Amino acid sequence: MLIYTGSCLLSFASEKDFSKDFALEFYEAWNSELTSAFRLKSFLGELRFSIKDDENNFGLSATSSKISKQFPFYIRCGNLSAAGLLSKMNSPLLAASASPFSSSVSSASGLTASLPGYATFSRPVSLFSQLGIKQKAFSLEFCNWYSPEEEKNVISLHGIYSFGKKSRLEIGAGGGFFPYKEMSGTSWFLDSPYYPAGSHLSAIMHLSLNLPLFKSYFMTTANESPFGGFEWNYRAENKFIFEHTSFTSSVFYKGKAQADITASGKSLEPLLQLKENFSYKFTLNTPYFPVFVKNGLSLYNAFNLSSESHELKAGAGSQFLFPFMLLQFSVLANMTLETLMPDYFLQPPSDFAISFDGASLSLKSVFYCGDFSPGLTASLASSPDLENLKVTNTYKIAASLSWAGKSGVKVSCNSSFSLSYNNDEITKKNCSLTVTSAFVWKKIKCSCKLGFTFEG
């Protein structure tokens, strides 16, 4: 099956700064359906509108940030996408990954809402407002987001206090009312008590501290239970930074509860997540040029407190940065830990067993040749099925090429090819090619994108 996609964007800007003064954009995209859109932007706000067959979206924003910088005001309406603090209320868990090069620490934030993209038609109409105070050493903002169709109403308060050149303290708090569905099940006897559909209160409080050699983040959320009271869960992240090494440790804990429902309506199971990351970097001096080396090691554990099966992941990798290229190598392993959790904290388990679920190996290289930047990525993923004595191997090769000319013309090309084998039989194949170009001609910013995908 051959699938093709394409888009064309034209932007008309004033003689002044494109992003700060005035901009008008026209957008066309086509695959199986035609999408048309435009955007009008000025220092007072922005207007967006998109249409695809019988679907449409719009977004309207107004701001006083360019007029009153110390007391900015924002208001947005349309098919908005709410995020920021709300994202952690929807899913407070740690990311279930063991990437050896991912050692970042979360930051406290407030509620945010963005206008719809050109091809986003799934969001209902909502309203967002924000009031703020910005000073040299601190800032404070109050936000509110209301979605009548989803029956959601959220408020948040976010503050930042800066002390020193690289030191900052942030705190965020918020809460709102969210609907949830009834407890459903297909068997005669349910694993947990039944509750009907309703609405509940969810709240969050989190803070982060950024210092030159230390970063810390703490979060707690509270979800009102259908049976009364609140269910709490906790998350903490810490990163220690030294001259050549860094160590990141993260933990999430959710104790046993009858029903802990998040802001997105998802039920949380009793869970303990642990994630550790260690990295070591140094410079290798050669007779011709220096080579910057970074090694990473990561470990992820998810202990299901109501089961004997637990998730275990490990990852390791190295990066080599030359003056003319970047070389990256990484390996990831997925395992299952079988053990009965002890009754008391820090008590060792009586017995345990580890089974192998799969692994992946990847090699990435990017070359820097003047205006050209070619890249090549190769990966192998293997997933054994011990019960049926089958092994599924997926091979993938991806190539990219970027060119940025002195005249302002930019062209990028990305292609990939993947095959999935199961007992020496091809079960799935995929091939894709995407070409993107952008240039400016007489105050008109133009970009074009064309892509092809073959699936079989």
Tab-separated table of C-alpha atoms in Angstrom:
chain	number	residue	atom	x	y	z
A	1	MET	CA	0.000	0.000	0.000
A	2	LEU	CA	1.428	3.358	-1.060
A	3	ILE	CA	0.625	6.448	1.003
A	4	TYR	CA	1.698	9.939	-0.055
A	5	THR	CA	1.595	13.182	1.894
A	6	GLY	CA	2.507	16.728	0.999
A	7	SER	CA	2.270	20.271	2.294
A	8	CYS	CA	3.082	23.793	1.222
A	9	LEU	CA	3.457	26.820	3.501
A	10	LEU	CA	3.670	30.472	2.425
A	11	SER	CA	4.415	33.183	5.010
A	12	PHE	CA	4.194	36.916	4.325
A	13	ALA	CA	6.141	39.082	6.801
A	14	SER	CA	6.632	42.791	7.321
A	15	GLU	CA	10.007	44.462	6.878
A	16	LYS	CA	10.640	44.204	10.616
A	17	ASP	CA	11.193	41.089	12.697
A	18	PHE	CA	9.056	38.251	11.329
A	19	SER	CA	8.174	36.745	14.705
A	20	LYS	CA	7.488	40.003	16.582
A	21	ASP	CA	5.720	42.338	14.176
A	22	PHE	CA	3.361	40.784	11.636
A	23	ALA	CA	2.999	37.520	9.749
A	24	LEU	CA	0.425	35.934	7.448
A	25	GLU	CA	0.731	32.251	6.530
A	26	PHE	CA	-1.123	30.024	4.077
A	27	TYR	CA	-0.852	26.262	4.379
A	28	GLU	CA	-1.929	23.408	2.080
A	29	ALA	CA	-1.494	19.700	2.830
A	30	TRP	CA	-2.700	16.681	0.909
A	31	ASN	CA	-2.734	12.910	1.320
A	32	SER	CA	-6.081	11.112	1.153
A	33	GLU	CA	-7.745	14.424	2.110
A	34	LEU	CA	-6.981	18.084	1.426
A	35	THR	CA	-6.235	20.387	4.368
A	36	SER	CA	-6.209	24.183	3.987
A	37	ALA	CA	-5.269	26.657	6.706
A	38	PHE	CA	-4.068	30.173	7.370
A	39	ARG	CA	-2.503	32.034	10.300
A	40	LEU	CA	-2.464	35.758	11.031
A	41	LYS	CA	-0.020	36.877	13.727
A	42	SER	CA	0.850	40.255	15.229
A	43	PHE	CA	2.228	41.599	18.515
A	44	LEU	CA	-1.353	41.788	19.869
A	45	GLY	CA	-2.308	38.172	19.219
A	46	GLU	CA	-2.860	35.459	16.686
A	47	LEU	CA	-5.652	33.911	14.603
A	48	ARG	CA	-5.615	30.394	13.114
A	49	PHE	CA	-8.149	28.487	11.021
A	50	SER	CA	-7.953	25.089	9.304
A	51	ILE	CA	-10.448	23.071	7.268
A	52	LYS	CA	-10.425	19.468	6.047
A	53	ASP	CA	-13.534	18.165	4.270
A	54	ASP	CA	-16.324	18.547	6.857
A	55	GLU	CA	-13.941	19.206	9.786
A	56	ASN	CA	-12.473	22.519	10.911
A	57	ASN	CA	-10.617	24.060	13.817
A	58	PHE	CA	-9.798	27.567	14.932
A	59	GLY	CA	-7.672	29.344	17.476
A	60	LEU	CA	-7.690	32.939	18.687
A	61	SER	CA	-5.289	34.552	21.139
A	62	ALA	CA	-4.766	38.047	22.517
A	63	THR	CA	-1.912	39.291	24.693
A	64	SER	CA	-0.559	42.434	26.291
A	65	SER	CA	2.981	41.061	26.761
A	66	LYS	CA	4.483	43.521	24.250
A	67	ILE	CA	2.698	46.511	25.777
A	68	SER	CA	2.851	45.724	29.495
A	69	LYS	CA	5.861	43.462	30.049
A	70	GLN	CA	5.674	43.580	33.845
A	71	PHE	CA	1.988	42.622	33.987
A	72	PRO	CA	1.332	40.395	30.950
A	73	PHE	CA	-2.120	39.088	30.135
A	74	TYR	CA	-3.012	36.221	27.796
A	75	ILE	CA	-6.349	34.879	26.620
A	76	ARG	CA	-6.866	32.031	24.153
A	77	CYS	CA	-9.949	30.275	22.822
A	78	GLY	CA	-10.631	27.631	20.202
A	79	ASN	CA	-9.607	24.002	19.806
A	80	LEU	CA	-6.825	24.353	22.371
A	81	SER	CA	-4.428	21.718	23.677
A	82	ALA	CA	-3.838	22.066	27.418
A	83	ALA	CA	-0.509	20.876	28.856
A	84	GLY	CA	2.119	21.900	31.381
A	85	LEU	CA	1.009	21.110	34.910
A	86	LEU	CA	-2.054	19.263	33.548
A	87	SER	CA	0.159	16.696	31.789
A	88	LYS	CA	1.513	15.455	35.130
A	89	MET	CA	-1.995	15.414	36.596
A	90	ASN	CA	-3.061	13.179	33.690
A	91	SER	CA	-0.075	10.846	34.084
A	92	PRO	CA	2.176	11.315	37.145
A	93	LEU	CA	4.285	8.205	36.390
A	94	LEU	CA	7.925	8.180	35.350
A	95	ALA	CA	8.657	7.442	31.707
A	96	ALA	CA	9.113	3.667	31.314
A	97	SER	CA	12.410	3.850	29.442
A	98	ALA	CA	16.086	3.164	30.063
A	99	SER	CA	17.757	5.387	27.482
A	100	PRO	CA	21.435	5.772	28.460
A	101	PHE	CA	21.544	9.404	27.276
A	102	SER	CA	18.383	10.637	29.025
A	103	SER	CA	19.273	12.143	32.405
A	104	SER	CA	17.128	15.264	32.586
A	105	VAL	CA	15.144	16.362	35.641
A	106	SER	CA	11.600	17.730	35.463
A	107	SER	CA	10.793	21.346	36.284
A	108	ALA	CA	7.792	22.778	38.091
A	109	SER	CA	5.396	24.544	35.746
A	110	GLY	CA	1.974	26.065	35.548
A	111	LEU	CA	-0.933	25.384	33.247
A	112	THR	CA	-0.374	26.040	29.528
A	113	ALA	CA	-2.599	25.944	26.446
A	114	SER	CA	-1.564	26.132	22.793
A	115	LEU	CA	-3.496	26.987	19.663
A	116	PRO	CA	-4.344	24.059	17.341
A	117	GLY	CA	-1.915	22.908	14.682
A	118	TYR	CA	-2.745	22.840	11.014
A	119	ALA	CA	-3.844	19.192	11.091
A	120	THR	CA	-5.331	18.926	14.612
A	121	PHE	CA	-9.093	18.373	14.558
A	122	SER	CA	-9.724	16.200	17.604
A	123	ARG	CA	-9.783	18.798	20.376
A	124	PRO	CA	-13.062	20.430	21.544
A	125	VAL	CA	-13.467	24.178	21.983
A	126	SER	CA	-12.057	25.524	25.275
A	127	LEU	CA	-11.021	28.812	26.901
A	128	PHE	CA	-7.704	29.719	28.561
A	129	SER	CA	-6.663	32.861	30.453
A	130	GLN	CA	-3.447	33.874	32.201
A	131	LEU	CA	-2.479	36.795	34.437
A	132	GLY	CA	1.125	37.383	35.401
A	133	ILE	CA	3.658	39.515	37.203
A	134	LYS	CA	7.226	39.630	35.890
A	135	GLN	CA	10.061	41.228	37.804
A	136	LYS	CA	13.823	40.881	37.539
A	137	ALA	CA	14.202	38.327	40.329
A	138	PHE	CA	10.811	36.643	40.337
A	139	SER	CA	7.667	36.023	38.317
A	140	LEU	CA	4.174	34.856	39.213
A	141	GLU	CA	1.325	33.692	36.981
A	142	PHE	CA	-2.255	32.562	37.528
A	143	CYS	CA	-3.956	30.435	34.847
A	144	ASN	CA	-7.402	29.000	34.209
A	145	TRP	CA	-8.531	26.520	31.535
A	146	TYR	CA	-12.160	25.568	30.958
A	147	SER	CA	-13.493	22.956	28.515
A	148	PRO	CA	-17.325	22.844	28.572
A	149	GLU	CA	-17.637	19.756	26.339
A	150	GLU	CA	-15.149	17.743	28.398
A	151	GLU	CA	-16.570	19.130	31.673
A	152	LYS	CA	-13.091	20.065	32.874
A	153	ASN	CA	-12.099	23.220	34.757
A	154	VAL	CA	-8.520	23.720	36.006
A	155	ILE	CA	-6.655	26.533	37.767
A	156	SER	CA	-2.949	26.845	38.550
A	157	LEU	CA	-0.427	29.110	40.250
A	158	HIS	CA	3.222	29.142	39.158
A	159	GLY	CA	6.089	31.138	40.634
A	160	ILE	CA	9.803	31.473	39.790
A	161	TYR	CA	12.472	32.989	42.011
A	162	SER	CA	15.973	33.446	40.572
A	163	PHE	CA	19.006	33.926	42.783
A	164	GLY	CA	22.501	33.926	41.367
A	165	LYS	CA	23.390	33.441	37.723
A	166	LYS	CA	22.413	29.761	37.463
A	167	SER	CA	20.169	29.210	40.478
A	168	ARG	CA	16.396	29.112	40.364
A	169	LEU	CA	13.509	27.927	42.523
A	170	GLU	CA	10.138	27.133	40.947
A	171	ILE	CA	6.865	26.135	42.551
A	172	GLY	CA	3.577	25.194	40.944
A	173	ALA	CA	0.197	24.202	42.334
A	174	GLY	CA	-3.145	23.559	40.743
A	175	GLY	CA	-6.368	21.658	40.830
A	176	GLY	CA	-9.649	21.140	39.056
A	177	PHE	CA	-12.728	19.021	38.504
A	178	PHE	CA	-12.623	16.126	36.049
A	179	PRO	CA	-15.155	13.475	34.979
A	180	TYR	CA	-14.528	9.728	35.195
A	181	LYS	CA	-16.317	6.679	33.818
A	182	GLU	CA	-17.946	3.926	35.821
A	183	MET	CA	-16.033	0.890	36.974
A	184	SER	CA	-16.492	-1.721	34.251
A	185	GLY	CA	-15.681	-5.413	34.017
A	186	THR	CA	-16.588	-8.477	31.953
A	187	SER	CA	-16.569	-11.055	34.743
A	188	TRP	CA	-19.176	-11.741	37.417
A	189	PHE	CA	-16.727	-10.853	40.182
A	190	LEU	CA	-14.721	-7.603	39.939
A	191	ASP	CA	-11.171	-7.255	41.214
A	192	SER	CA	-12.042	-3.951	42.924
A	193	PRO	CA	-15.288	-2.396	44.287
A	194	TYR	CA	-17.770	-0.995	41.765
A	195	TYR	CA	-18.373	2.756	41.428
A	196	PRO	CA	-20.632	4.701	39.006
A	197	ALA	CA	-19.568	7.499	36.680
A	198	GLY	CA	-19.080	10.906	38.246
A	199	SER	CA	-16.802	13.897	38.717
A	200	HIS	CA	-13.976	14.338	41.188
A	201	LEU	CA	-11.333	16.806	42.341
A	202	SER	CA	-7.672	16.338	41.374
A	203	ALA	CA	-4.851	18.508	42.721
A	204	ILE	CA	-1.086	18.781	42.347
A	205	MET	CA	1.790	20.516	44.057
A	206	HIS	CA	5.345	20.386	42.738
A	207	LEU	CA	8.564	22.327	43.118
A	208	SER	CA	12.008	22.269	41.517
A	209	LEU	CA	15.414	23.614	42.481
A	210	ASN	CA	18.169	24.276	39.931
A	211	LEU	CA	21.707	24.858	41.215
A	212	PRO	CA	24.990	24.749	39.257
A	213	LEU	CA	25.881	21.277	40.614
A	214	PHE	CA	22.519	19.946	41.743
A	215	LYS	CA	18.961	19.721	40.398
A	216	SER	CA	15.953	18.483	42.327
A	217	TYR	CA	12.244	17.990	41.673
A	218	PHE	CA	9.415	16.865	43.966
A	219	MET	CA	5.755	16.299	43.124
A	220	THR	CA	2.672	15.050	44.903
A	221	THR	CA	-0.810	14.639	43.468
A	222	ALA	CA	-4.109	13.989	45.225
A	223	ASN	CA	-7.136	12.447	43.517
A	224	GLU	CA	-10.547	12.351	45.160
A	225	SER	CA	-11.757	8.764	45.458
A	226	PRO	CA	-15.316	7.749	44.459
A	227	PHE	CA	-15.516	6.159	47.939
A	228	GLY	CA	-14.533	9.386	49.735
A	229	GLY	CA	-11.250	10.912	50.809
A	230	PHE	CA	-8.154	11.460	48.677
A	231	GLU	CA	-5.571	9.083	47.218
A	232	TRP	CA	-1.992	10.394	47.174
A	233	ASN	CA	1.071	9.550	45.098
A	234	TYR	CA	4.603	10.937	45.176
A	235	ARG	CA	7.453	11.514	42.740
A	236	ALA	CA	11.008	12.756	43.297
A	237	GLU	CA	13.966	13.337	40.957
A	238	ASN	CA	17.530	14.371	41.830
A	239	LYS	CA	20.610	14.964	39.710
A	240	PHE	CA	24.176	15.450	40.944
A	241	ILE	CA	26.584	17.099	38.491
A	242	PHE	CA	30.367	16.890	38.728
A	243	GLU	CA	33.193	17.819	36.370
A	244	HIS	CA	33.160	14.589	34.364
A	245	THR	CA	30.271	12.599	35.824
A	246	SER	CA	26.597	13.018	36.618
A	247	PHE	CA	24.166	10.806	38.513
A	248	THR	CA	20.364	10.974	38.270
A	249	SER	CA	17.964	9.126	40.549
A	250	SER	CA	14.151	9.146	40.253
A	251	VAL	CA	11.380	7.440	42.196
A	252	PHE	CA	7.580	7.258	41.996
A	253	TYR	CA	5.385	5.652	44.652
A	254	LYS	CA	1.697	4.840	44.665
A	255	GLY	CA	0.427	2.788	47.612
A	256	LYS	CA	-2.522	0.455	47.734
A	257	ALA	CA	-5.928	2.098	47.277
A	258	GLN	CA	-9.479	1.155	46.331
A	259	ALA	CA	-9.611	3.606	43.415
A	260	ASP	CA	-7.048	6.229	42.416
A	261	ILE	CA	-8.282	7.998	39.253
A	262	THR	CA	-6.142	10.647	37.555
A	263	ALA	CA	-7.337	13.797	35.792
A	264	SER	CA	-7.465	11.889	32.488
A	265	GLY	CA	-9.708	9.176	33.981
A	266	LYS	CA	-6.936	6.563	34.162
A	267	SER	CA	-6.850	4.277	37.210
A	268	LEU	CA	-3.488	3.974	38.934
A	269	GLU	CA	-2.366	0.613	40.263
A	270	PRO	CA	-0.132	0.279	43.358
A	271	LEU	CA	3.321	0.870	41.925
A	272	LEU	CA	6.906	1.637	42.839
A	273	GLN	CA	9.130	2.974	40.039
A	274	LEU	CA	12.895	3.407	40.300
A	275	LYS	CA	15.152	4.888	37.621
A	276	GLU	CA	18.909	5.440	37.812
A	277	ASN	CA	21.214	7.025	35.237
A	278	PHE	CA	24.976	7.422	35.342
A	279	SER	CA	27.045	9.261	32.727
A	280	TYR	CA	30.758	9.886	32.358
A	281	LYS	CA	32.245	12.290	29.824
A	282	PHE	CA	35.811	13.254	29.000
A	283	THR	CA	37.950	14.655	26.187
A	284	LEU	CA	40.321	12.394	24.282
A	285	ASN	CA	43.170	14.462	22.860
A	286	THR	CA	44.634	13.086	19.637
A	287	PRO	CA	47.559	14.509	17.612
A	288	TYR	CA	45.107	15.983	15.098
A	289	PHE	CA	41.866	16.950	16.908
A	290	PRO	CA	40.038	16.445	20.221
A	291	VAL	CA	37.324	13.817	20.583
A	292	PHE	CA	34.531	14.365	23.113
A	293	VAL	CA	33.353	11.068	24.614
A	294	LYS	CA	30.218	10.450	26.684
A	295	ASN	CA	29.262	7.092	28.213
A	296	GLY	CA	25.862	6.419	29.733
A	297	LEU	CA	24.299	3.653	31.807
A	298	SER	CA	20.615	3.515	32.805
A	299	LEU	CA	18.433	1.143	34.830
A	300	TYR	CA	14.631	1.159	35.213
A	301	ASN	CA	12.491	-0.919	37.596
A	302	ALA	CA	8.706	-0.939	37.937
A	303	PHE	CA	7.507	-2.990	40.920
A	304	ASN	CA	3.813	-3.858	40.728
A	305	LEU	CA	2.805	-3.967	44.386
A	306	SER	CA	-0.221	-6.182	43.671
A	307	SER	CA	1.500	-8.721	41.410
A	308	GLU	CA	4.534	-11.007	41.294
A	309	SER	CA	5.674	-9.835	37.813
A	310	HIS	CA	7.715	-6.651	37.592
A	311	GLU	CA	9.253	-4.693	34.699
A	312	LEU	CA	13.022	-4.368	34.411
A	313	LYS	CA	14.951	-2.450	31.730
A	314	ALA	CA	18.631	-1.644	31.267
A	315	GLY	CA	20.477	0.500	28.737
A	316	ALA	CA	24.079	1.390	27.935
A	317	GLY	CA	25.678	3.513	25.242
A	318	SER	CA	28.541	5.736	24.106
A	319	GLN	CA	28.780	8.940	22.071
A	320	PHE	CA	31.864	10.135	20.191
A	321	LEU	CA	31.876	13.707	18.908
A	322	PHE	CA	34.536	14.464	16.296
A	323	PRO	CA	35.000	17.847	14.544
A	324	PHE	CA	33.504	16.277	11.413
A	325	MET	CA	31.031	13.666	12.720
A	326	LEU	CA	28.958	12.283	15.621
A	327	LEU	CA	28.988	8.545	16.341
A	328	GLN	CA	26.519	7.003	18.794
A	329	PHE	CA	26.100	3.412	19.942
A	330	SER	CA	23.463	2.103	22.363
A	331	VAL	CA	21.926	-1.181	23.504
A	332	LEU	CA	18.668	-1.703	25.451
A	333	ALA	CA	17.376	-4.841	27.186
A	334	ASN	CA	13.837	-5.608	28.414
A	335	MET	CA	13.353	-8.163	31.189
A	336	THR	CA	10.717	-9.396	33.631
A	337	LEU	CA	11.459	-9.858	37.317
A	338	GLU	CA	9.389	-12.541	39.060
A	339	THR	CA	9.292	-12.083	42.840
A	340	LEU	CA	6.885	-11.581	45.703
A	341	MET	CA	7.260	-8.118	47.195
A	342	PRO	CA	8.239	-8.130	50.912
A	343	ASP	CA	5.859	-6.902	53.589
A	344	TYR	CA	8.273	-4.279	54.933
A	345	PHE	CA	10.374	-1.616	53.217
A	346	LEU	CA	14.073	-2.504	52.730
A	347	GLN	CA	13.304	-6.165	53.488
A	348	PRO	CA	14.924	-8.366	50.797
A	349	PRO	CA	12.652	-10.687	48.757
A	350	SER	CA	12.712	-14.374	49.631
A	351	ASP	CA	13.326	-15.505	46.033
A	352	PHE	CA	13.389	-14.013	42.534
A	353	ALA	CA	13.879	-14.955	38.860
A	354	ILE	CA	14.667	-12.846	35.784
A	355	SER	CA	13.417	-13.671	32.277
A	356	PHE	CA	14.567	-12.037	29.031
A	357	ASP	CA	11.836	-10.325	26.936
A	358	GLY	CA	13.804	-8.625	24.166
A	359	ALA	CA	16.635	-6.290	23.238
A	360	SER	CA	17.486	-3.590	20.731
A	361	LEU	CA	20.777	-2.395	19.278
A	362	SER	CA	21.271	0.904	17.428
A	363	LEU	CA	24.130	2.703	15.700
A	364	LYS	CA	23.853	6.354	14.641
A	365	SER	CA	26.287	8.556	12.738
A	366	VAL	CA	26.048	12.166	11.557
A	367	PHE	CA	28.689	13.807	9.362
A	368	TYR	CA	29.431	17.548	9.163
A	369	CYS	CA	30.680	18.413	5.661
A	370	GLY	CA	30.400	22.176	5.295
A	371	ASP	CA	26.825	22.990	4.249
A	372	PHE	CA	25.937	19.277	4.096
A	373	SER	CA	25.023	17.067	7.080
A	374	PRO	CA	24.404	13.439	6.029
A	375	GLY	CA	23.351	10.906	8.656
A	376	LEU	CA	22.843	7.161	8.916
A	377	THR	CA	21.052	5.121	11.619
A	378	ALA	CA	20.828	1.329	11.836
A	379	SER	CA	18.922	-0.623	14.488
A	380	LEU	CA	17.976	-4.194	15.352
A	381	ALA	CA	15.182	-5.173	17.736
A	382	SER	CA	14.593	-8.767	18.844
A	383	SER	CA	11.582	-10.123	20.767
A	384	PRO	CA	11.516	-13.843	21.648
A	385	ASP	CA	8.304	-15.799	22.280
A	386	LEU	CA	9.429	-18.730	24.432
A	387	GLU	CA	5.984	-20.338	24.678
A	388	ASN	CA	5.579	-20.647	20.892
A	389	LEU	CA	9.329	-20.951	20.214
A	390	LYS	CA	9.332	-17.934	17.903
A	391	VAL	CA	11.610	-14.926	17.580
A	392	THR	CA	10.626	-11.643	15.905
A	393	ASN	CA	13.514	-9.555	14.559
A	394	THR	CA	13.011	-6.047	13.187
A	395	TYR	CA	15.760	-4.454	11.093
A	396	LYS	CA	15.646	-0.743	10.336
A	397	ILE	CA	17.929	1.558	8.363
A	398	ALA	CA	17.350	5.316	8.215
A	399	ALA	CA	19.300	7.905	6.214
A	400	SER	CA	19.089	11.687	6.303
A	401	LEU	CA	20.666	14.559	4.401
A	402	SER	CA	20.483	18.261	5.266
A	403	TRP	CA	21.789	21.184	3.247
A	404	ALA	CA	21.782	24.840	4.356
A	405	GLY	CA	23.040	27.216	1.688
A	406	LYS	CA	24.403	30.700	2.265
A	407	SER	CA	21.438	32.177	0.369
A	408	GLY	CA	19.036	30.988	3.071
A	409	VAL	CA	17.761	27.925	1.231
A	410	LYS	CA	17.436	24.814	3.415
A	411	VAL	CA	16.726	21.310	2.127
A	412	SER	CA	16.413	18.118	4.175
A	413	CYS	CA	15.744	14.553	3.089
A	414	ASN	CA	14.849	11.613	5.354
A	415	SER	CA	14.340	8.001	4.331
A	416	SER	CA	13.883	4.748	6.241
A	417	PHE	CA	13.473	1.062	5.466
A	418	SER	CA	12.421	-1.638	7.947
A	419	LEU	CA	11.760	-5.374	7.807
A	420	SER	CA	10.220	-7.635	10.447
A	421	TYR	CA	11.108	-11.339	10.434
A	422	ASN	CA	9.331	-14.104	12.330
A	423	ASN	CA	10.998	-17.515	11.984
A	424	ASP	CA	12.705	-16.438	8.748
A	425	GLU	CA	9.438	-15.149	7.249
A	426	ILE	CA	8.822	-11.483	6.435
A	427	THR	CA	5.773	-10.357	8.428
A	428	LYS	CA	5.971	-6.601	7.822
A	429	LYS	CA	7.907	-4.162	5.669
A	430	ASN	CA	7.912	-0.390	5.557
A	431	CYS	CA	9.658	2.168	3.391
A	432	SER	CA	9.329	5.961	3.644
A	433	LEU	CA	10.835	9.037	2.031
A	434	THR	CA	10.329	12.678	3.043
A	435	VAL	CA	11.769	15.803	1.401
A	436	THR	CA	11.449	19.264	2.998
A	437	SER	CA	12.663	22.594	1.643
A	438	ALA	CA	12.451	26.182	2.914
A	439	PHE	CA	13.570	29.537	1.497
A	440	VAL	CA	12.746	33.264	1.655
A	441	TRP	CA	11.899	35.232	-1.495
A	442	LYS	CA	10.979	38.957	-1.353
A	443	LYS	CA	9.541	38.926	2.212
A	444	ILE	CA	7.754	35.632	1.504
A	445	LYS	CA	8.834	32.627	3.523
A	446	CYS	CA	8.108	29.411	1.634
A	447	SER	CA	8.373	25.797	2.753
A	448	CYS	CA	7.350	22.619	0.983
A	449	LYS	CA	7.157	19.033	2.172
A	450	LEU	CA	6.562	15.858	0.183
A	451	GLY	CA	6.547	12.306	1.537
A	452	PHE	CA	5.882	8.750	0.432
A	453	THR	CA	5.272	5.679	2.593
A	454	PHE	CA	5.011	2.080	1.414
A	455	GLU	CA	3.611	-0.532	3.789
A	456	GLY	CA	3.310	-4.208	3.135
